[in-house]
Amino acid sequence: MFGKKVDVLEGEVGQLKADLEERFGNFQHQITSNNERLEGKFTAMEEMMKKLLEMKTNPATSEVRETTDCHGMGGNSNPLRGRRNSEVEIIEEENDMPPLEPLSIEELVGDMTNGRLILSEGGGIPSPRC
């Protein structure tokens, strides 16, 4: 009788062990896929930040790119024409950026869809619309 109970317990322990190994494998797979997905998002965000930095350091180059990206060579010579808010103040000082506050990962990642990063507070870095 005790031998039968031991056999049953050994079978149950074996089944629990198999279940835990399967769950652990699934968990590892989920971690790996999440890591790959986040790496892709950070790579895309890094590329966007490089483009923004390039636009900040080379405003003439970025203006040329803006006029030729969607409209071909020499397309829209005035990139500000047609925009709704005509009361835009352009500050050309060295300290035109306010002090930066650290952002959390959730604020940085936001929604990465269609090549557009949308920050959680409603701001965003729009991609060119062609």
Short mmCIF file of N, CA and C in Angstrom, two decimals:
data_model
loop_
_atom_site.label_atom_id
_atom_site.label_comp_id
_atom_site.label_asym_id
_atom_site.label_seq_id
_atom_site.Cartn_x
_atom_site.Cartn_y
_atom_site.Cartn_z
N MET A 1 0.82 -1.19 0.00
CA MET A 1 0.00 0.00 0.00
C MET A 1 0.87 1.26 0.00
N PHE A 2 1.92 1.26 0.86
CA PHE A 2 2.81 2.43 0.88
C PHE A 2 3.57 2.55 -0.43
N GLY A 3 3.90 1.43 -1.04
CA GLY A 3 4.59 1.44 -2.33
C GLY A 3 3.75 2.09 -3.40
N LYS A 4 2.44 1.82 -3.38
CA LYS A 4 1.54 2.41 -4.35
C LYS A 4 1.47 3.93 -4.19
N LYS A 5 1.39 4.39 -2.93
CA LYS A 5 1.32 5.83 -2.66
C LYS A 5 2.61 6.52 -3.09
N VAL A 6 3.74 5.86 -2.85
CA VAL A 6 5.03 6.42 -3.25
C VAL A 6 5.08 6.54 -4.77
N ASP A 7 4.60 5.52 -5.47
CA ASP A 7 4.59 5.57 -6.93
C ASP A 7 3.70 6.71 -7.44
N VAL A 8 2.55 6.88 -6.81
CA VAL A 8 1.64 7.96 -7.20
C VAL A 8 2.29 9.31 -6.95
N LEU A 9 2.92 9.47 -5.78
CA LEU A 9 3.60 10.74 -5.47
C LEU A 9 4.75 11.01 -6.42
N GLU A 10 5.52 9.97 -6.76
CA GLU A 10 6.63 10.15 -7.70
C GLU A 10 6.09 10.58 -9.07
N GLY A 11 4.97 10.01 -9.48
CA GLY A 11 4.36 10.40 -10.75
C GLY A 11 3.90 11.85 -10.73
N GLU A 12 3.29 12.26 -9.61
CA GLU A 12 2.82 13.64 -9.50
C GLU A 12 3.99 14.62 -9.47
N VAL A 13 5.04 14.25 -8.73
CA VAL A 13 6.23 15.12 -8.68
C VAL A 13 6.86 15.22 -10.07
N GLY A 14 6.92 14.11 -10.78
CA GLY A 14 7.46 14.13 -12.14
C GLY A 14 6.63 15.03 -13.06
N GLN A 15 5.30 14.95 -12.93
CA GLN A 15 4.43 15.79 -13.75
C GLN A 15 4.60 17.27 -13.39
N LEU A 16 4.70 17.58 -12.08
CA LEU A 16 4.94 18.96 -11.66
C LEU A 16 6.26 19.49 -12.22
N LYS A 17 7.28 18.63 -12.17
CA LYS A 17 8.60 19.02 -12.69
C LYS A 17 8.51 19.32 -14.19
N ALA A 18 7.81 18.47 -14.94
CA ALA A 18 7.66 18.69 -16.38
C ALA A 18 6.88 19.98 -16.66
N ASP A 19 5.82 20.21 -15.89
CA ASP A 19 5.03 21.43 -16.06
C ASP A 19 5.86 22.68 -15.78
N LEU A 20 6.65 22.63 -14.69
CA LEU A 20 7.49 23.78 -14.34
C LEU A 20 8.55 24.03 -15.41
N GLU A 21 9.15 22.96 -15.94
CA GLU A 21 10.15 23.13 -16.99
C GLU A 21 9.54 23.76 -18.23
N GLU A 22 8.32 23.34 -18.58
CA GLU A 22 7.64 23.91 -19.74
C GLU A 22 7.32 25.39 -19.51
N ARG A 23 6.81 25.70 -18.33
CA ARG A 23 6.49 27.10 -18.02
C ARG A 23 7.75 27.97 -17.99
N PHE A 24 8.82 27.42 -17.44
CA PHE A 24 10.08 28.16 -17.39
C PHE A 24 10.58 28.42 -18.81
N GLY A 25 10.48 27.43 -19.69
CA GLY A 25 10.88 27.61 -21.09
C GLY A 25 10.04 28.67 -21.78
N ASN A 26 8.73 28.65 -21.53
CA ASN A 26 7.84 29.67 -22.11
C ASN A 26 8.19 31.06 -21.59
N PHE A 27 8.50 31.13 -20.30
CA PHE A 27 8.86 32.41 -19.69
C PHE A 27 10.15 32.94 -20.31
N GLN A 28 11.14 32.06 -20.51
CA GLN A 28 12.39 32.49 -21.14
C GLN A 28 12.14 32.98 -22.56
N HIS A 29 11.25 32.29 -23.28
CA HIS A 29 10.92 32.71 -24.64
C HIS A 29 10.27 34.09 -24.64
N GLN A 30 9.36 34.34 -23.71
CA GLN A 30 8.71 35.64 -23.62
C GLN A 30 9.71 36.74 -23.31
N ILE A 31 10.64 36.46 -22.40
CA ILE A 31 11.66 37.46 -22.06
C ILE A 31 12.51 37.77 -23.29
N THR A 32 12.90 36.74 -24.02
CA THR A 32 13.72 36.94 -25.21
C THR A 32 12.99 37.76 -26.27
N SER A 33 11.72 37.42 -26.52
CA SER A 33 10.97 38.17 -27.54
C SER A 33 10.73 39.61 -27.10
N ASN A 34 10.45 39.84 -25.82
CA ASN A 34 10.28 41.21 -25.32
C ASN A 34 11.58 42.00 -25.46
N ASN A 35 12.70 41.35 -25.15
CA ASN A 35 14.00 42.00 -25.27
C ASN A 35 14.27 42.40 -26.72
N GLU A 36 13.99 41.49 -27.66
CA GLU A 36 14.21 41.79 -29.07
C GLU A 36 13.30 42.94 -29.53
N ARG A 37 12.06 42.94 -29.07
CA ARG A 37 11.11 43.99 -29.45
C ARG A 37 11.59 45.35 -28.92
N LEU A 38 12.04 45.37 -27.66
CA LEU A 38 12.53 46.63 -27.07
C LEU A 38 13.80 47.10 -27.76
N GLU A 39 14.69 46.17 -28.11
CA GLU A 39 15.90 46.55 -28.82
C GLU A 39 15.55 47.23 -30.14
N GLY A 40 14.55 46.69 -30.83
CA GLY A 40 14.11 47.30 -32.09
C GLY A 40 13.58 48.70 -31.88
N LYS A 41 12.81 48.88 -30.81
CA LYS A 41 12.26 50.21 -30.52
C LYS A 41 13.37 51.18 -30.17
N PHE A 42 14.33 50.74 -29.37
CA PHE A 42 15.42 51.63 -28.99
C PHE A 42 16.29 51.97 -30.19
N THR A 43 16.47 51.02 -31.10
CA THR A 43 17.24 51.31 -32.31
C THR A 43 16.53 52.36 -33.15
N ALA A 44 15.23 52.21 -33.31
CA ALA A 44 14.46 53.19 -34.08
C ALA A 44 14.50 54.56 -33.40
N MET A 45 14.40 54.57 -32.08
CA MET A 45 14.44 55.82 -31.34
C MET A 45 15.82 56.47 -31.46
N GLU A 46 16.87 55.65 -31.43
CA GLU A 46 18.22 56.18 -31.58
C GLU A 46 18.40 56.83 -32.95
N GLU A 47 17.87 56.19 -34.00
CA GLU A 47 17.95 56.76 -35.34
C GLU A 47 17.20 58.09 -35.42
N MET A 48 16.02 58.14 -34.79
CA MET A 48 15.26 59.40 -34.79
C MET A 48 16.02 60.49 -34.05
N MET A 49 16.64 60.14 -32.94
CA MET A 49 17.39 61.14 -32.17
C MET A 49 18.60 61.63 -32.97
N LYS A 50 19.25 60.72 -33.71
CA LYS A 50 20.37 61.13 -34.55
C LYS A 50 19.90 62.11 -35.62
N LYS A 51 18.74 61.82 -36.23
CA LYS A 51 18.20 62.73 -37.24
C LYS A 51 17.87 64.08 -36.63
N LEU A 52 17.28 64.07 -35.44
CA LEU A 52 16.95 65.33 -34.77
C LEU A 52 18.21 66.11 -34.44
N LEU A 53 19.24 65.42 -33.97
CA LEU A 53 20.51 66.08 -33.66
C LEU A 53 21.13 66.64 -34.93
N GLU A 54 21.05 65.89 -36.01
CA GLU A 54 21.57 66.37 -37.29
C GLU A 54 20.80 67.62 -37.74
N MET A 55 19.48 67.59 -37.56
CA MET A 55 18.68 68.75 -37.93
C MET A 55 19.03 69.94 -37.05
N LYS A 56 19.34 69.71 -35.79
CA LYS A 56 19.69 70.78 -34.86
C LYS A 56 21.05 71.37 -35.22
N THR A 57 22.02 70.51 -35.58
CA THR A 57 23.37 70.99 -35.87
C THR A 57 23.51 71.51 -37.29
N ASN A 58 22.73 71.00 -38.23
CA ASN A 58 22.79 71.43 -39.63
C ASN A 58 21.42 71.90 -40.09
N PRO A 59 20.97 73.08 -39.67
CA PRO A 59 19.63 73.50 -40.06
C PRO A 59 19.49 73.70 -41.56
N ALA A 60 20.54 74.14 -42.25
CA ALA A 60 20.44 74.34 -43.70
C ALA A 60 20.24 73.01 -44.41
N THR A 61 20.96 71.99 -43.99
CA THR A 61 20.82 70.67 -44.59
C THR A 61 19.43 70.11 -44.36
N SER A 62 18.92 70.28 -43.14
CA SER A 62 17.59 69.74 -42.85
C SER A 62 16.51 70.50 -43.60
N GLU A 63 16.71 71.81 -43.85
CA GLU A 63 15.73 72.56 -44.64
C GLU A 63 15.71 72.07 -46.07
N VAL A 64 16.89 71.80 -46.64
CA VAL A 64 16.95 71.27 -47.99
C VAL A 64 16.25 69.92 -48.04
N ARG A 65 16.52 69.07 -47.06
CA ARG A 65 15.90 67.75 -47.01
C ARG A 65 14.39 67.89 -46.90
N GLU A 66 13.92 68.84 -46.10
CA GLU A 66 12.48 69.02 -45.91
C GLU A 66 11.82 69.45 -47.21
N THR A 67 12.50 70.28 -48.01
CA THR A 67 11.88 70.74 -49.25
C THR A 67 11.97 69.71 -50.35
N THR A 68 12.91 68.76 -50.26
CA THR A 68 13.04 67.78 -51.33
C THR A 68 12.47 66.42 -50.98
N ASP A 69 12.24 66.11 -49.73
CA ASP A 69 11.76 64.78 -49.34
C ASP A 69 10.42 64.45 -49.98
N CYS A 70 9.44 65.30 -49.85
CA CYS A 70 8.09 64.97 -50.27
C CYS A 70 7.73 65.54 -51.64
N HIS A 71 8.46 66.54 -52.08
CA HIS A 71 8.04 67.25 -53.28
C HIS A 71 9.07 67.18 -54.40
N GLY A 72 10.11 66.39 -54.27
CA GLY A 72 11.14 66.32 -55.30
C GLY A 72 12.10 67.49 -55.18
N MET A 73 12.99 67.61 -56.13
CA MET A 73 13.98 68.69 -56.10
C MET A 73 13.30 70.05 -56.22
N GLY A 74 13.65 70.93 -55.33
CA GLY A 74 13.13 72.29 -55.37
C GLY A 74 11.64 72.39 -55.18
N GLY A 75 11.05 71.46 -54.48
CA GLY A 75 9.61 71.42 -54.26
C GLY A 75 9.12 72.65 -53.54
N ASN A 76 8.78 72.53 -52.31
CA ASN A 76 8.25 73.63 -51.51
C ASN A 76 9.42 74.46 -51.02
N SER A 77 9.61 75.64 -51.61
CA SER A 77 10.74 76.47 -51.21
C SER A 77 10.51 77.15 -49.87
N ASN A 78 9.28 77.21 -49.41
CA ASN A 78 8.96 77.80 -48.12
C ASN A 78 8.28 76.74 -47.26
N PRO A 79 9.05 76.02 -46.42
CA PRO A 79 8.46 74.93 -45.64
C PRO A 79 7.44 75.40 -44.62
N LEU A 80 7.42 76.72 -44.30
CA LEU A 80 6.46 77.20 -43.31
C LEU A 80 5.14 77.62 -43.95
N ARG A 81 5.11 77.72 -45.27
CA ARG A 81 3.88 78.14 -45.96
C ARG A 81 2.80 77.07 -45.78
N GLY A 82 1.61 77.52 -45.51
CA GLY A 82 0.49 76.60 -45.40
C GLY A 82 0.28 76.04 -44.00
N ARG A 83 1.15 76.37 -43.08
CA ARG A 83 0.94 75.89 -41.72
C ARG A 83 -0.08 76.77 -41.03
N ARG A 84 -0.84 76.22 -40.14
CA ARG A 84 -1.94 76.96 -39.51
C ARG A 84 -1.47 78.02 -38.54
N ASN A 85 -0.47 77.73 -37.73
CA ASN A 85 -0.04 78.67 -36.70
C ASN A 85 1.03 79.58 -37.30
N SER A 86 0.65 80.80 -37.66
CA SER A 86 1.61 81.72 -38.25
C SER A 86 2.39 82.49 -37.19
N GLU A 87 2.01 82.37 -35.95
CA GLU A 87 2.69 83.07 -34.86
C GLU A 87 3.72 82.16 -34.22
N VAL A 88 4.76 81.85 -34.98
CA VAL A 88 5.82 80.99 -34.49
C VAL A 88 7.02 81.85 -34.20
N GLU A 89 7.53 81.74 -33.00
CA GLU A 89 8.71 82.50 -32.62
C GLU A 89 9.93 81.62 -32.80
N ILE A 90 10.89 82.10 -33.58
CA ILE A 90 12.11 81.34 -33.81
C ILE A 90 13.21 81.99 -32.97
N ILE A 91 13.77 81.21 -32.08
CA ILE A 91 14.82 81.69 -31.19
C ILE A 91 16.14 81.13 -31.70
N GLU A 92 17.08 82.00 -32.02
CA GLU A 92 18.37 81.54 -32.51
C GLU A 92 19.47 81.94 -31.53
N GLU A 93 19.37 81.45 -30.35
CA GLU A 93 20.39 81.68 -29.33
C GLU A 93 21.06 80.35 -29.04
N GLU A 94 22.20 80.41 -28.38
CA GLU A 94 22.88 79.17 -28.02
C GLU A 94 22.11 78.42 -26.95
N ASN A 95 21.47 79.12 -26.04
CA ASN A 95 20.75 78.48 -24.94
C ASN A 95 19.25 78.49 -25.20
N ASP A 96 18.84 78.08 -26.40
CA ASP A 96 17.42 78.11 -26.71
C ASP A 96 16.67 76.90 -26.17
N MET A 97 17.38 75.91 -25.64
CA MET A 97 16.71 74.75 -25.07
C MET A 97 16.54 74.92 -23.56
N PRO A 98 15.37 74.61 -23.05
CA PRO A 98 15.20 74.65 -21.59
C PRO A 98 15.96 73.50 -20.96
N PRO A 99 16.24 73.58 -19.66
CA PRO A 99 16.93 72.47 -19.01
C PRO A 99 16.09 71.20 -19.14
N LEU A 100 16.76 70.10 -19.40
CA LEU A 100 16.06 68.84 -19.60
C LEU A 100 15.84 68.13 -18.28
N GLU A 101 14.67 67.53 -18.16
CA GLU A 101 14.36 66.71 -16.99
C GLU A 101 14.48 65.25 -17.40
N PRO A 102 14.92 64.39 -16.50
CA PRO A 102 15.02 62.97 -16.87
C PRO A 102 13.64 62.39 -17.17
N LEU A 103 13.58 61.56 -18.21
CA LEU A 103 12.34 60.91 -18.60
C LEU A 103 12.40 59.43 -18.24
N SER A 104 11.26 58.88 -17.92
CA SER A 104 11.20 57.45 -17.63
C SER A 104 11.14 56.68 -18.94
N ILE A 105 11.38 55.38 -18.88
CA ILE A 105 11.31 54.53 -20.06
C ILE A 105 9.91 54.60 -20.67
N GLU A 106 8.87 54.62 -19.82
CA GLU A 106 7.50 54.66 -20.33
C GLU A 106 7.27 55.93 -21.14
N GLU A 107 7.83 57.07 -20.68
CA GLU A 107 7.66 58.32 -21.40
C GLU A 107 8.43 58.31 -22.72
N LEU A 108 9.62 57.67 -22.71
CA LEU A 108 10.43 57.63 -23.91
C LEU A 108 9.88 56.69 -24.95
N VAL A 109 9.46 55.51 -24.53
CA VAL A 109 9.02 54.50 -25.49
C VAL A 109 7.71 54.91 -26.12
N GLY A 110 6.73 55.32 -25.31
CA GLY A 110 5.46 55.77 -25.85
C GLY A 110 4.88 54.79 -26.85
N ASP A 111 4.41 55.28 -27.96
CA ASP A 111 3.80 54.45 -28.99
C ASP A 111 4.64 54.54 -30.25
N MET A 112 5.29 53.45 -30.62
CA MET A 112 6.12 53.42 -31.82
C MET A 112 5.35 52.72 -32.93
N THR A 113 4.61 53.48 -33.72
CA THR A 113 3.87 52.89 -34.83
C THR A 113 4.05 53.75 -36.06
N ASN A 114 4.11 53.13 -37.20
CA ASN A 114 4.20 53.82 -38.49
C ASN A 114 5.38 54.78 -38.54
N GLY A 115 6.50 54.42 -37.91
CA GLY A 115 7.67 55.28 -37.95
C GLY A 115 7.52 56.56 -37.17
N ARG A 116 6.60 56.60 -36.24
CA ARG A 116 6.34 57.82 -35.47
C ARG A 116 6.46 57.50 -34.00
N LEU A 117 7.17 58.33 -33.27
CA LEU A 117 7.27 58.19 -31.82
C LEU A 117 6.34 59.21 -31.19
N ILE A 118 5.37 58.74 -30.43
CA ILE A 118 4.42 59.63 -29.76
C ILE A 118 4.66 59.52 -28.27
N LEU A 119 5.07 60.61 -27.65
CA LEU A 119 5.33 60.59 -26.23
C LEU A 119 4.03 60.57 -25.46
N SER A 120 4.09 60.06 -24.23
CA SER A 120 2.86 59.84 -23.47
C SER A 120 2.17 61.13 -23.07
N GLU A 121 2.87 62.24 -23.03
CA GLU A 121 2.25 63.49 -22.60
C GLU A 121 1.61 64.24 -23.76
N GLY A 122 1.49 63.61 -24.91
CA GLY A 122 0.83 64.25 -26.04
C GLY A 122 1.79 64.91 -27.01
N GLY A 123 3.05 65.04 -26.67
CA GLY A 123 4.01 65.58 -27.60
C GLY A 123 4.38 64.52 -28.60
N GLY A 124 5.27 64.81 -29.51
CA GLY A 124 5.63 63.77 -30.45
C GLY A 124 6.70 64.23 -31.41
N ILE A 125 7.24 63.28 -32.09
CA ILE A 125 8.23 63.54 -33.11
C ILE A 125 7.63 63.00 -34.40
N PRO A 126 6.92 63.82 -35.16
CA PRO A 126 6.25 63.30 -36.34
C PRO A 126 7.23 62.98 -37.45
N SER A 127 6.92 61.97 -38.21
CA SER A 127 7.71 61.65 -39.39
C SER A 127 7.18 62.47 -40.55
N PRO A 128 7.99 62.65 -41.60
CA PRO A 128 7.51 63.43 -42.74
C PRO A 128 6.31 62.74 -43.38
N ARG A 129 5.33 63.54 -43.78
CA ARG A 129 4.15 62.98 -44.44
C ARG A 129 4.26 63.27 -45.93
N CYS A 130 4.28 62.26 -46.72
CA CYS A 130 4.37 62.43 -48.18
C CYS A 130 3.10 61.95 -48.82
#
